[in-house]
Amino acid sequence: MRLSKILLMAAIALWLALVAFGNITDYGSNLAFVQHVLAMDSIFPDASIHYRAIHSPLLQHAAYVLIIATETLAAVLCGTGAWRMWSARCSSAAMFHRAKHLVIAGLTLGLLLWLAGFMAIGGEWFGMWMSTSWNGLASAFRFVVVLFAALIHLGQREDELDE
């Protein structure tokens, strides 16, 4: 079970690192997504929420940089935490449990980004759900489900703790 948790966290760290890397190395393409969502230029034309749109390129870039920084930090926390879990794999259950703290922080940060950032703010506040061309809700949902399932798996207690 410990090896399963370690490998899952390492895989998630890799996944998050590749997401951040892709956003950094293909900055312009992915910036376009953020700009269209924030500008609300592809939602229903008669929607009464257009007043929420952000058209400032500076604020759009700032939002995108914040997204990338959050993805990067989540990847680093999960990767470092996976390493700590690996280092504690032969230790007591209590020590192994303490080694999980960084991955818990990384998974939680990822959940906050994709659930609060993309699904709540992007999807609901900026009406991303109305867009047929700039709708990232399915991808955000996939992130939320995987990260939440990993958090549940990670949270399973070690037998020794129950004694």
Tab-separated table of C-alpha atoms in Angstrom:
chain	number	residue	atom	x	y	z
A	1	MET	CA	0.000	0.000	0.000
A	2	ARG	CA	2.857	2.397	0.770
A	3	LEU	CA	4.455	1.808	-2.606
A	4	SER	CA	1.085	2.442	-4.271
A	5	LYS	CA	0.770	5.787	-2.491
A	6	ILE	CA	4.336	6.807	-3.302
A	7	LEU	CA	4.057	5.914	-6.985
A	8	LEU	CA	0.687	7.637	-7.308
A	9	MET	CA	2.057	10.823	-5.766
A	10	ALA	CA	5.138	10.697	-7.999
A	11	ALA	CA	2.892	10.258	-11.056
A	12	ILE	CA	0.722	13.194	-10.007
A	13	ALA	CA	3.816	15.326	-9.420
A	14	LEU	CA	4.977	14.460	-12.937
A	15	TRP	CA	1.544	15.246	-14.384
A	16	LEU	CA	1.342	18.622	-12.637
A	17	ALA	CA	4.918	19.456	-13.622
A	18	LEU	CA	4.123	18.685	-17.267
A	19	VAL	CA	1.010	20.875	-17.099
A	20	ALA	CA	3.054	23.762	-15.708
A	21	PHE	CA	5.871	23.120	-18.212
A	22	GLY	CA	3.389	23.146	-21.082
A	23	ASN	CA	1.902	26.425	-19.904
A	24	ILE	CA	5.356	27.977	-19.636
A	25	THR	CA	6.748	26.693	-22.939
A	26	ASP	CA	3.515	27.303	-24.881
A	27	TYR	CA	2.688	30.495	-23.025
A	28	GLY	CA	0.914	32.242	-25.884
A	29	SER	CA	-1.465	29.435	-26.820
A	30	ASN	CA	-2.569	28.837	-23.262
A	31	LEU	CA	-2.692	32.561	-22.508
A	32	ALA	CA	-5.315	32.817	-25.266
A	33	PHE	CA	-7.553	30.478	-23.253
A	34	VAL	CA	-7.230	32.636	-20.126
A	35	GLN	CA	-7.804	35.839	-22.112
A	36	HIS	CA	-10.977	34.538	-23.769
A	37	VAL	CA	-12.402	33.224	-20.502
A	38	LEU	CA	-11.674	36.469	-18.659
A	39	ALA	CA	-12.890	38.649	-21.547
A	40	MET	CA	-16.081	36.559	-21.704
A	41	ASP	CA	-16.091	37.070	-25.469
A	42	SER	CA	-17.512	33.653	-26.313
A	43	ILE	CA	-20.362	33.351	-23.817
A	44	PHE	CA	-24.005	33.877	-24.752
A	45	PRO	CA	-24.273	37.377	-26.243
A	46	ASP	CA	-27.419	38.197	-24.275
A	47	ALA	CA	-26.022	36.987	-20.917
A	48	SER	CA	-26.407	39.620	-18.235
A	49	ILE	CA	-23.015	38.878	-16.648
A	50	HIS	CA	-20.773	40.545	-19.253
A	51	TYR	CA	-20.022	43.314	-16.750
A	52	ARG	CA	-17.705	40.844	-14.975
A	53	ALA	CA	-15.316	40.641	-17.934
A	54	ILE	CA	-11.663	41.537	-17.513
A	55	HIS	CA	-10.178	43.080	-20.655
A	56	SER	CA	-6.939	44.396	-19.199
A	57	PRO	CA	-3.980	42.496	-20.724
A	58	LEU	CA	-1.986	43.174	-17.549
A	59	LEU	CA	-4.621	41.529	-15.351
A	60	GLN	CA	-5.036	38.660	-17.817
A	61	HIS	CA	-1.281	37.996	-17.763
A	62	ALA	CA	-1.255	38.287	-13.960
A	63	ALA	CA	-4.049	35.709	-13.692
A	64	TYR	CA	-2.209	33.357	-16.033
A	65	VAL	CA	1.088	33.737	-14.162
A	66	LEU	CA	-0.765	32.991	-10.911
A	67	ILE	CA	-2.202	29.830	-12.489
A	68	ILE	CA	1.259	28.705	-13.640
A	69	ALA	CA	2.819	29.498	-10.258
A	70	THR	CA	0.097	27.514	-8.481
A	71	GLU	CA	0.529	24.532	-10.818
A	72	THR	CA	4.290	24.666	-10.311
A	73	LEU	CA	4.036	24.873	-6.534
A	74	ALA	CA	1.553	21.980	-6.445
A	75	ALA	CA	3.951	19.893	-8.571
A	76	VAL	CA	6.925	20.728	-6.335
A	77	LEU	CA	4.974	19.930	-3.166
A	78	CYS	CA	3.766	16.602	-4.571
A	79	GLY	CA	7.218	15.694	-5.893
A	80	THR	CA	9.048	16.620	-2.710
A	81	GLY	CA	6.364	14.893	-0.659
A	82	ALA	CA	6.627	11.735	-2.769
A	83	TRP	CA	10.380	11.743	-2.122
A	84	ARG	CA	9.802	12.139	1.622
A	85	MET	CA	7.300	9.290	1.541
A	86	TRP	CA	9.841	7.152	-0.329
A	87	SER	CA	12.449	7.981	2.296
A	88	ALA	CA	10.019	6.958	5.058
A	89	ARG	CA	8.713	3.823	3.322
A	90	CYS	CA	10.439	1.480	5.802
A	91	SER	CA	9.738	3.632	8.858
A	92	SER	CA	6.925	3.319	11.354
A	93	ALA	CA	3.382	4.071	10.267
A	94	ALA	CA	3.487	7.321	12.229
A	95	MET	CA	6.665	8.443	10.433
A	96	PHE	CA	5.241	7.491	7.039
A	97	HIS	CA	2.047	9.356	7.872
A	98	ARG	CA	4.037	12.504	8.758
A	99	ALA	CA	5.887	12.220	5.451
A	100	LYS	CA	2.573	12.763	3.641
A	101	HIS	CA	2.162	16.394	4.712
A	102	LEU	CA	3.699	17.949	1.602
A	103	VAL	CA	1.727	15.828	-0.837
A	104	ILE	CA	-1.445	16.635	1.069
A	105	ALA	CA	-0.597	20.318	0.668
A	106	GLY	CA	0.154	19.837	-3.044
A	107	LEU	CA	-3.041	17.910	-3.727
A	108	THR	CA	-5.080	20.469	-1.792
A	109	LEU	CA	-3.482	23.338	-3.702
A	110	GLY	CA	-4.268	21.589	-6.977
A	111	LEU	CA	-7.854	21.019	-5.881
A	112	LEU	CA	-8.191	24.683	-4.964
A	113	LEU	CA	-6.826	25.736	-8.362
A	114	TRP	CA	-9.040	23.517	-10.493
A	115	LEU	CA	-12.150	23.496	-8.296
A	116	ALA	CA	-12.195	27.080	-7.034
A	117	GLY	CA	-10.167	28.680	-9.824
A	118	PHE	CA	-11.386	26.947	-12.958
A	119	MET	CA	-14.760	25.465	-12.029
A	120	ALA	CA	-16.091	28.122	-9.645
A	121	ILE	CA	-14.452	31.337	-10.835
A	122	GLY	CA	-13.881	30.476	-14.495
A	123	GLY	CA	-16.954	28.329	-14.952
A	124	GLU	CA	-19.495	30.245	-12.912
A	125	TRP	CA	-18.243	33.798	-12.372
A	126	PHE	CA	-16.910	34.254	-15.914
A	127	GLY	CA	-19.553	31.993	-17.469
A	128	MET	CA	-17.093	29.628	-19.104
A	129	TRP	CA	-19.849	26.986	-19.168
A	130	MET	CA	-21.594	29.048	-21.867
A	131	SER	CA	-18.646	28.910	-24.245
A	132	THR	CA	-18.430	26.236	-26.914
A	133	SER	CA	-14.869	27.163	-27.872
A	134	TRP	CA	-13.188	28.183	-24.568
A	135	ASN	CA	-14.753	25.826	-22.058
A	136	GLY	CA	-12.261	24.075	-19.782
A	137	LEU	CA	-14.764	22.642	-17.322
A	138	ALA	CA	-14.384	19.027	-18.477
A	139	SER	CA	-10.611	19.230	-18.062
A	140	ALA	CA	-10.937	20.954	-14.685
A	141	PHE	CA	-13.379	18.282	-13.537
A	142	ARG	CA	-10.912	15.566	-14.578
A	143	PHE	CA	-8.189	17.248	-12.479
A	144	VAL	CA	-10.513	17.577	-9.489
A	145	VAL	CA	-11.591	13.930	-9.622
A	146	VAL	CA	-8.047	12.570	-9.959
A	147	LEU	CA	-6.606	14.813	-7.250
A	148	PHE	CA	-9.494	14.142	-4.880
A	149	ALA	CA	-9.297	10.379	-5.427
A	150	ALA	CA	-5.550	10.536	-4.769
A	151	LEU	CA	-6.164	12.510	-1.584
A	152	ILE	CA	-8.635	9.884	-0.399
A	153	HIS	CA	-6.219	7.053	-1.233
A	154	LEU	CA	-3.387	8.888	0.487
A	155	GLY	CA	-5.533	9.433	3.572
A	156	GLN	CA	-6.043	5.728	4.196
A	157	ARG	CA	-4.518	4.916	7.551
A	158	GLU	CA	-1.660	2.553	8.011
A	159	ASP	CA	-2.487	-0.586	10.041
A	160	GLU	CA	0.103	0.205	12.679
A	161	LEU	CA	-1.671	3.480	13.565
A	162	ASP	CA	-4.796	1.557	14.582
A	163	GLU	CA	-2.972	-0.501	17.208
